[in-house]
Amino acid sequence: MSSNKTEFFTACVTFDFMIQSVGMGILIVFGFTGNILSMICLNRDRSKTATPFLLISLEVADTFFLGFAVLLRVVPSTAIYILYPGEAPSSLNTLLSFCGAYVYPLALVSETTTIYLTLLVTVNRYVSVCKPYEVSRIRSVTHARRYVCLIVLLSFAINLPRFFEYDYISTENSTRSARTSMADNHVYKIVYANSIYCLVMFLVPLTTLIILNHRLIRALREARRKRAQLLNSDTSRSEDDITLVLIVVVLVFVVCQTPALATQILHSFLEDEQKECPMPYYFYERLSDFMVVVNSSLNFTIYCFCSKRFRQILKNLICKVNSEIPMTEITQLDTKIDNGTQTGRKSQM
């Protein structure tokens, strides 16, 4: 029996290393690079509209989340795999305890910010496409900055109790983290850690995004149907591109975040021994975490596949052919909506 347990534990350590160290590590490097390139390209839009600013804010939140994922997932998984079956040095235990007590809450703050910035960008696009005459207030840069600041503050407020779930305890030989009485309180677990958290972090934003995305898809189909009847369709195609980008971003978000909702629900009902290796939840939780990292790493790929103009900006940026591109597809759409007039033919996508 002891031999079987050892084999199971070895398999779990290997699985954990492959998913959380190798897989996540590769994704995080790709995500860091892609997010930085996306921010640079979006920043080349010198317009006074909100869309580029909101997308840059989303990339910043994703990048912070990826950085926290390195400390919370990649480093511990790598250390455990290298040191197994030996014991970790006290310095590593101190680092892991610190991450559990302080970095984990910050990771949740960045994840919450990412979720609600995605929702804000989607609402912004929905108003632009489906309610263009109500667009001026929500699409101004000044108001967008206020909304982003509000989301960051609310993200800290929502996750504030998480900063008090662990005590950082120092002893003569090591430093460790221990759960506080508040974190172990039965009412706290049911009301905040499960009910409120699932509602605020998953059910409300996911449901809203699904509804808005469905309406955006319908609007995009209608726009393409109308464009097919026009001879001059470059401007319409440019407008469709940014809508398509947001639709795909939301679809990826929903697919990647839904397993995390299931993880949270299962975590609430399973006993502690049912969450340990080699129970199915142990493997599912790691795959769920991996999917969340996927969500924060793929926006650059989505921009490249869905936006011809973004590819043109990126090509010029890398090749240093042009130092500045005067107007992106985002600017084209925002200028058309803000002015309420038909713009002329734009540059070839």
Short mmCIF file of C-alpha atoms in Angstrom, two decimals:
data_model
loop_
_atom_site.label_atom_id
_atom_site.label_comp_id
_atom_site.label_asym_id
_atom_site.label_seq_id
_atom_site.Cartn_x
_atom_site.Cartn_y
_atom_site.Cartn_z
CA MET A 1 0.00 0.00 0.00
CA SER A 2 2.83 2.36 0.87
CA SER A 3 4.44 1.60 -2.50
CA ASN A 4 1.19 2.47 -4.30
CA LYS A 5 0.92 5.75 -2.42
CA THR A 6 4.49 6.62 -3.38
CA GLU A 7 3.79 5.87 -7.03
CA PHE A 8 0.63 7.97 -6.95
CA PHE A 9 2.43 10.87 -5.30
CA THR A 10 5.27 10.68 -7.83
CA ALA A 11 2.72 10.77 -10.65
CA CYS A 12 1.02 13.77 -9.06
CA VAL A 13 4.31 15.65 -8.67
CA THR A 14 5.18 14.93 -12.30
CA PHE A 15 1.73 16.00 -13.52
CA ASP A 16 1.91 19.16 -11.44
CA PHE A 17 5.34 19.97 -12.87
CA MET A 18 4.28 19.43 -16.49
CA ILE A 19 1.15 21.57 -16.16
CA GLN A 20 2.14 24.30 -13.72
CA SER A 21 5.83 24.61 -14.43
CA VAL A 22 6.43 23.62 -18.06
CA GLY A 23 3.02 24.42 -19.57
CA MET A 24 2.34 27.56 -17.57
CA GLY A 25 5.93 28.71 -17.86
CA ILE A 26 5.83 28.60 -21.66
CA LEU A 27 2.44 30.31 -21.72
CA ILE A 28 3.55 33.04 -19.33
CA VAL A 29 6.65 33.87 -21.39
CA PHE A 30 4.48 34.02 -24.51
CA GLY A 31 1.85 36.05 -22.66
CA PHE A 32 4.37 38.57 -21.31
CA THR A 33 5.81 39.10 -24.79
CA GLY A 34 2.44 39.30 -26.50
CA ASN A 35 0.91 41.64 -23.92
CA ILE A 36 3.85 44.05 -24.13
CA LEU A 37 3.70 44.08 -27.94
CA SER A 38 -0.06 44.62 -27.77
CA MET A 39 0.35 47.57 -25.41
CA ILE A 40 2.97 49.13 -27.68
CA CYS A 41 0.80 48.72 -30.78
CA LEU A 42 -2.34 50.02 -29.08
CA ASN A 43 -0.41 52.96 -27.67
CA ARG A 44 0.45 54.06 -31.21
CA ASP A 45 -3.14 55.19 -31.57
CA ARG A 46 -2.96 58.89 -30.63
CA SER A 47 -6.72 59.43 -30.72
CA LYS A 48 -8.68 60.73 -27.76
CA THR A 49 -11.10 57.80 -27.69
CA ALA A 50 -11.49 55.24 -24.92
CA THR A 51 -11.11 51.91 -26.72
CA PRO A 52 -7.29 51.77 -26.97
CA PHE A 53 -6.95 52.89 -23.36
CA LEU A 54 -9.36 50.18 -22.15
CA LEU A 55 -7.55 47.47 -24.12
CA ILE A 56 -4.17 48.62 -22.78
CA SER A 57 -5.59 48.54 -19.24
CA LEU A 58 -6.76 44.97 -19.83
CA GLU A 59 -3.29 43.97 -21.04
CA VAL A 60 -1.70 45.54 -17.94
CA ALA A 61 -4.04 43.60 -15.63
CA ASP A 62 -3.34 40.36 -17.52
CA THR A 63 0.41 40.96 -17.26
CA PHE A 64 0.24 41.51 -13.50
CA PHE A 65 -1.77 38.30 -13.16
CA LEU A 66 0.84 36.36 -15.14
CA GLY A 67 3.58 37.74 -12.90
CA PHE A 68 1.75 36.57 -9.79
CA ALA A 69 1.18 33.17 -11.43
CA VAL A 70 4.95 32.73 -11.68
CA LEU A 71 5.32 33.11 -7.91
CA LEU A 72 2.24 31.08 -7.00
CA ARG A 73 2.41 28.23 -9.49
CA VAL A 74 5.61 28.00 -11.55
CA VAL A 75 8.16 28.51 -8.74
CA PRO A 76 6.57 26.13 -6.18
CA SER A 77 5.90 23.44 -8.79
CA THR A 78 9.46 23.58 -10.09
CA ALA A 79 10.94 23.52 -6.60
CA ILE A 80 8.85 20.55 -5.49
CA TYR A 81 9.73 18.58 -8.62
CA ILE A 82 13.47 19.26 -8.30
CA LEU A 83 13.63 18.57 -4.57
CA TYR A 84 11.29 15.56 -4.49
CA PRO A 85 11.44 13.33 -2.49
CA GLY A 86 13.73 15.43 -0.30
CA GLU A 87 12.68 18.29 1.94
CA ALA A 88 12.59 21.93 0.91
CA PRO A 89 15.09 24.32 2.52
CA SER A 90 13.79 26.85 5.03
CA SER A 91 14.35 29.74 2.60
CA LEU A 92 12.00 28.14 0.08
CA ASN A 93 9.39 27.48 2.75
CA THR A 94 9.63 31.12 3.76
CA LEU A 95 9.08 32.24 0.16
CA LEU A 96 6.12 29.92 -0.33
CA SER A 97 4.57 31.04 2.96
CA PHE A 98 4.96 34.67 1.96
CA CYS A 99 3.37 34.00 -1.43
CA GLY A 100 0.44 32.20 0.15
CA ALA A 101 -0.19 34.98 2.66
CA TYR A 102 0.35 38.09 0.52
CA VAL A 103 0.88 37.32 -3.17
CA TYR A 104 -2.22 35.13 -3.50
CA PRO A 105 -4.61 37.96 -2.52
CA LEU A 106 -2.87 40.28 -5.00
CA ALA A 107 -3.28 37.64 -7.70
CA LEU A 108 -7.00 37.54 -6.96
CA VAL A 109 -7.15 41.34 -7.19
CA SER A 110 -5.50 41.26 -10.62
CA GLU A 111 -7.81 38.43 -11.74
CA THR A 112 -10.88 40.36 -10.59
CA THR A 113 -9.60 43.45 -12.40
CA THR A 114 -9.12 41.41 -15.57
CA ILE A 115 -12.65 40.01 -15.35
CA TYR A 116 -14.34 43.37 -14.94
CA LEU A 117 -12.13 45.16 -17.46
CA THR A 118 -13.18 42.51 -19.97
CA LEU A 119 -16.77 43.27 -19.04
CA LEU A 120 -16.16 47.03 -19.39
CA VAL A 121 -14.59 46.66 -22.84
CA THR A 122 -17.50 44.47 -23.93
CA VAL A 123 -20.08 46.97 -22.68
CA ASN A 124 -18.13 49.69 -24.49
CA ARG A 125 -18.27 47.75 -27.75
CA TYR A 126 -21.93 46.79 -27.25
CA VAL A 127 -22.92 50.45 -26.83
CA SER A 128 -20.80 51.40 -29.85
CA VAL A 129 -22.40 48.83 -32.12
CA CYS A 130 -25.94 48.45 -30.80
CA LYS A 131 -26.62 51.89 -29.27
CA PRO A 132 -24.38 54.31 -31.20
CA TYR A 133 -26.35 57.41 -30.19
CA GLU A 134 -25.66 56.74 -26.51
CA VAL A 135 -21.93 56.33 -27.02
CA SER A 136 -20.33 59.68 -26.13
CA ARG A 137 -20.18 59.40 -22.33
CA ILE A 138 -18.97 55.82 -21.98
CA ARG A 139 -16.39 56.17 -24.75
CA SER A 140 -14.60 59.31 -23.57
CA VAL A 141 -11.06 58.77 -22.28
CA THR A 142 -11.75 60.78 -19.14
CA HIS A 143 -14.68 58.61 -18.14
CA ALA A 144 -12.82 55.46 -19.16
CA ARG A 145 -10.00 56.33 -16.75
CA ARG A 146 -12.51 56.81 -13.97
CA TYR A 147 -14.14 53.46 -14.73
CA VAL A 148 -10.78 51.69 -14.73
CA CYS A 149 -9.79 53.29 -11.40
CA LEU A 150 -13.17 52.32 -9.97
CA ILE A 151 -12.72 48.71 -11.11
CA VAL A 152 -9.27 48.53 -9.50
CA LEU A 153 -10.62 49.92 -6.21
CA LEU A 154 -13.60 47.55 -6.26
CA SER A 155 -11.28 44.62 -7.01
CA PHE A 156 -9.27 45.43 -3.89
CA ALA A 157 -12.48 45.84 -1.87
CA ILE A 158 -13.93 42.53 -3.07
CA ASN A 159 -10.74 40.67 -2.17
CA LEU A 160 -9.87 42.60 1.00
CA PRO A 161 -10.83 39.70 3.33
CA ARG A 162 -8.33 37.49 1.48
CA PHE A 163 -5.48 39.54 2.96
CA PHE A 164 -6.56 38.41 6.44
CA GLU A 165 -6.96 34.70 5.78
CA TYR A 166 -3.36 33.84 6.72
CA ASP A 167 -0.94 34.89 9.42
CA TYR A 168 2.77 35.07 8.58
CA ILE A 169 4.43 33.30 11.53
CA SER A 170 8.19 33.41 12.18
CA THR A 171 9.95 30.80 14.32
CA GLU A 172 13.58 30.13 15.16
CA ASN A 173 14.13 27.76 12.25
CA SER A 174 11.61 28.86 9.63
CA THR A 175 8.72 31.06 8.66
CA ARG A 176 5.33 29.70 7.74
CA SER A 177 1.78 30.83 7.05
CA ALA A 178 -1.19 29.63 9.07
CA ARG A 179 -4.90 30.11 8.47
CA THR A 180 -6.58 32.61 10.76
CA SER A 181 -9.72 31.94 12.77
CA MET A 182 -11.65 34.14 10.33
CA ALA A 183 -10.62 31.99 7.37
CA ASP A 184 -11.74 28.84 9.18
CA ASN A 185 -15.04 30.34 10.31
CA HIS A 186 -17.95 28.33 8.90
CA VAL A 187 -20.11 31.38 8.16
CA TYR A 188 -17.21 33.13 6.42
CA LYS A 189 -16.64 30.11 4.19
CA ILE A 190 -20.29 29.82 3.17
CA VAL A 191 -21.20 33.50 2.82
CA TYR A 192 -18.03 35.10 1.46
CA ALA A 193 -15.58 32.46 0.23
CA ASN A 194 -18.27 30.51 -1.61
CA SER A 195 -21.58 32.33 -2.21
CA ILE A 196 -20.49 35.95 -2.67
CA TYR A 197 -17.25 35.01 -4.37
CA CYS A 198 -18.92 32.74 -6.94
CA LEU A 199 -21.57 35.37 -7.60
CA VAL A 200 -19.22 38.34 -8.02
CA MET A 201 -16.28 36.59 -9.66
CA PHE A 202 -18.06 34.18 -11.97
CA LEU A 203 -21.85 34.07 -12.29
CA VAL A 204 -22.59 37.79 -12.79
CA PRO A 205 -19.72 38.64 -15.18
CA LEU A 206 -19.94 35.40 -17.15
CA THR A 207 -23.71 35.65 -17.61
CA THR A 208 -23.48 39.30 -18.64
CA LEU A 209 -20.65 38.61 -21.07
CA ILE A 210 -22.54 35.72 -22.68
CA ILE A 211 -25.63 37.89 -23.21
CA LEU A 212 -23.68 40.86 -24.60
CA ASN A 213 -21.55 38.62 -26.79
CA HIS A 214 -24.64 36.99 -28.28
CA ARG A 215 -25.96 40.43 -29.22
CA LEU A 216 -22.61 41.47 -30.66
CA ILE A 217 -22.53 38.35 -32.83
CA ARG A 218 -26.00 39.17 -34.15
CA ALA A 219 -24.94 42.77 -34.82
CA LEU A 220 -21.80 41.59 -36.64
CA ARG A 221 -23.81 39.25 -38.87
CA GLU A 222 -26.23 42.05 -39.71
CA ALA A 223 -23.35 44.43 -40.48
CA ARG A 224 -21.77 41.88 -42.82
CA ARG A 225 -25.09 41.29 -44.54
CA LYS A 226 -25.48 45.01 -45.17
CA ARG A 227 -21.86 45.37 -46.24
CA ALA A 228 -22.33 42.71 -48.90
CA GLN A 229 -24.81 45.07 -50.58
CA LEU A 230 -22.32 47.97 -50.69
CA LEU A 231 -19.67 48.65 -53.30
CA ASN A 232 -17.39 50.59 -50.97
CA SER A 233 -17.01 48.41 -47.90
CA ASP A 234 -13.51 49.04 -46.53
CA THR A 235 -14.78 51.22 -43.68
CA SER A 236 -17.48 48.71 -42.72
CA ARG A 237 -14.96 45.88 -42.79
CA SER A 238 -12.67 47.89 -40.52
CA GLU A 239 -15.53 48.41 -38.07
CA ASP A 240 -16.36 44.71 -38.13
CA ASP A 241 -12.78 43.75 -37.29
CA ILE A 242 -12.72 45.38 -33.87
CA THR A 243 -16.13 43.90 -33.05
CA LEU A 244 -14.87 40.47 -34.07
CA VAL A 245 -11.80 40.93 -31.85
CA LEU A 246 -14.00 41.61 -28.82
CA ILE A 247 -16.31 38.69 -29.63
CA VAL A 248 -13.37 36.26 -29.76
CA VAL A 249 -11.82 37.76 -26.59
CA VAL A 250 -15.08 37.16 -24.73
CA LEU A 251 -15.50 33.64 -26.11
CA VAL A 252 -11.99 32.72 -24.98
CA PHE A 253 -12.66 34.33 -21.61
CA VAL A 254 -15.87 32.34 -21.06
CA VAL A 255 -14.28 29.05 -22.12
CA CYS A 256 -11.22 29.59 -19.90
CA GLN A 257 -13.02 30.93 -16.82
CA THR A 258 -15.91 28.43 -16.69
CA PRO A 259 -13.69 25.59 -15.37
CA ALA A 260 -12.61 27.93 -12.55
CA LEU A 261 -16.27 28.35 -11.57
CA ALA A 262 -16.63 24.57 -11.41
CA THR A 263 -13.44 24.39 -9.34
CA GLN A 264 -14.83 26.89 -6.83
CA ILE A 265 -18.11 24.98 -6.52
CA LEU A 266 -16.37 21.63 -6.10
CA HIS A 267 -13.98 23.13 -3.55
CA SER A 268 -16.98 24.15 -1.46
CA PHE A 269 -18.51 20.68 -1.29
CA LEU A 270 -15.54 18.31 -1.23
CA GLU A 271 -13.80 17.22 1.94
CA ASP A 272 -10.09 17.97 2.33
CA GLU A 273 -9.06 14.38 1.65
CA GLN A 274 -11.03 14.47 -1.62
CA LYS A 275 -8.86 17.34 -2.85
CA GLU A 276 -5.55 15.58 -2.29
CA CYS A 277 -3.46 13.50 -4.66
CA PRO A 278 -4.48 11.19 -6.34
CA MET A 279 -8.17 12.22 -6.27
CA PRO A 280 -9.66 13.59 -9.56
CA TYR A 281 -10.08 17.08 -8.11
CA TYR A 282 -6.30 17.39 -7.67
CA PHE A 283 -5.76 17.05 -11.43
CA TYR A 284 -8.82 19.06 -12.44
CA GLU A 285 -7.81 22.02 -10.26
CA ARG A 286 -4.44 22.29 -11.98
CA LEU A 287 -5.99 22.12 -15.43
CA SER A 288 -8.45 24.80 -14.35
CA ASP A 289 -5.60 27.07 -13.20
CA PHE A 290 -3.85 26.43 -16.51
CA MET A 291 -6.94 27.60 -18.43
CA VAL A 292 -7.05 30.85 -16.46
CA VAL A 293 -3.43 31.52 -17.46
CA VAL A 294 -4.35 30.72 -21.08
CA ASN A 295 -6.97 33.47 -20.94
CA SER A 296 -4.41 36.07 -19.86
CA SER A 297 -1.92 35.01 -22.54
CA LEU A 298 -3.94 34.88 -25.76
CA ASN A 299 -5.14 38.43 -26.47
CA PHE A 300 -2.12 39.16 -28.67
CA THR A 301 -2.87 36.06 -30.76
CA ILE A 302 -6.51 37.11 -31.07
CA TYR A 303 -5.54 40.59 -32.26
CA CYS A 304 -3.18 39.11 -34.85
CA PHE A 305 -5.72 36.65 -36.25
CA CYS A 306 -8.78 38.92 -36.20
CA SER A 307 -7.44 42.38 -37.05
CA LYS A 308 -5.65 43.09 -40.31
CA ARG A 309 -4.82 46.59 -39.16
CA PHE A 310 -3.19 45.28 -35.97
CA ARG A 311 -1.02 42.98 -38.08
CA GLN A 312 0.00 45.95 -40.22
CA ILE A 313 0.92 48.02 -37.16
CA LEU A 314 2.88 45.10 -35.69
CA LYS A 315 4.73 44.51 -38.94
CA ASN A 316 5.71 48.17 -39.19
CA LEU A 317 6.74 48.17 -35.54
CA ILE A 318 8.99 45.14 -35.88
CA CYS A 319 10.45 46.08 -39.24
CA LYS A 320 10.73 49.77 -38.32
CA VAL A 321 9.34 50.70 -41.71
CA ASN A 322 7.21 53.53 -40.35
CA SER A 323 7.75 55.25 -37.01
CA GLU A 324 4.07 56.07 -36.64
CA ILE A 325 0.77 54.94 -38.17
CA PRO A 326 -1.69 57.86 -38.14
CA MET A 327 -4.92 56.03 -37.46
CA THR A 328 -5.86 52.52 -36.34
CA GLU A 329 -9.09 50.74 -37.08
CA ILE A 330 -10.17 51.57 -33.55
CA THR A 331 -9.69 55.29 -34.24
CA GLN A 332 -11.59 54.94 -37.49
CA LEU A 333 -14.61 53.48 -35.72
CA ASP A 334 -14.53 55.88 -32.79
CA THR A 335 -14.13 58.95 -35.02
CA LYS A 336 -17.08 57.84 -37.14
CA ILE A 337 -19.29 57.31 -34.12
CA ASP A 338 -18.21 60.42 -32.21
CA ASN A 339 -18.67 62.72 -35.19
CA GLY A 340 -21.87 61.01 -36.29
CA THR A 341 -20.84 61.31 -39.93
CA GLN A 342 -19.68 58.90 -42.56
CA THR A 343 -15.90 58.82 -42.84
CA GLY A 344 -14.06 58.55 -46.10
CA ARG A 345 -12.30 55.56 -47.45
CA LYS A 346 -9.57 54.38 -45.03
CA SER A 347 -6.21 52.90 -45.80
CA GLN A 348 -6.22 49.37 -47.23
CA MET A 349 -6.53 46.75 -44.46
#
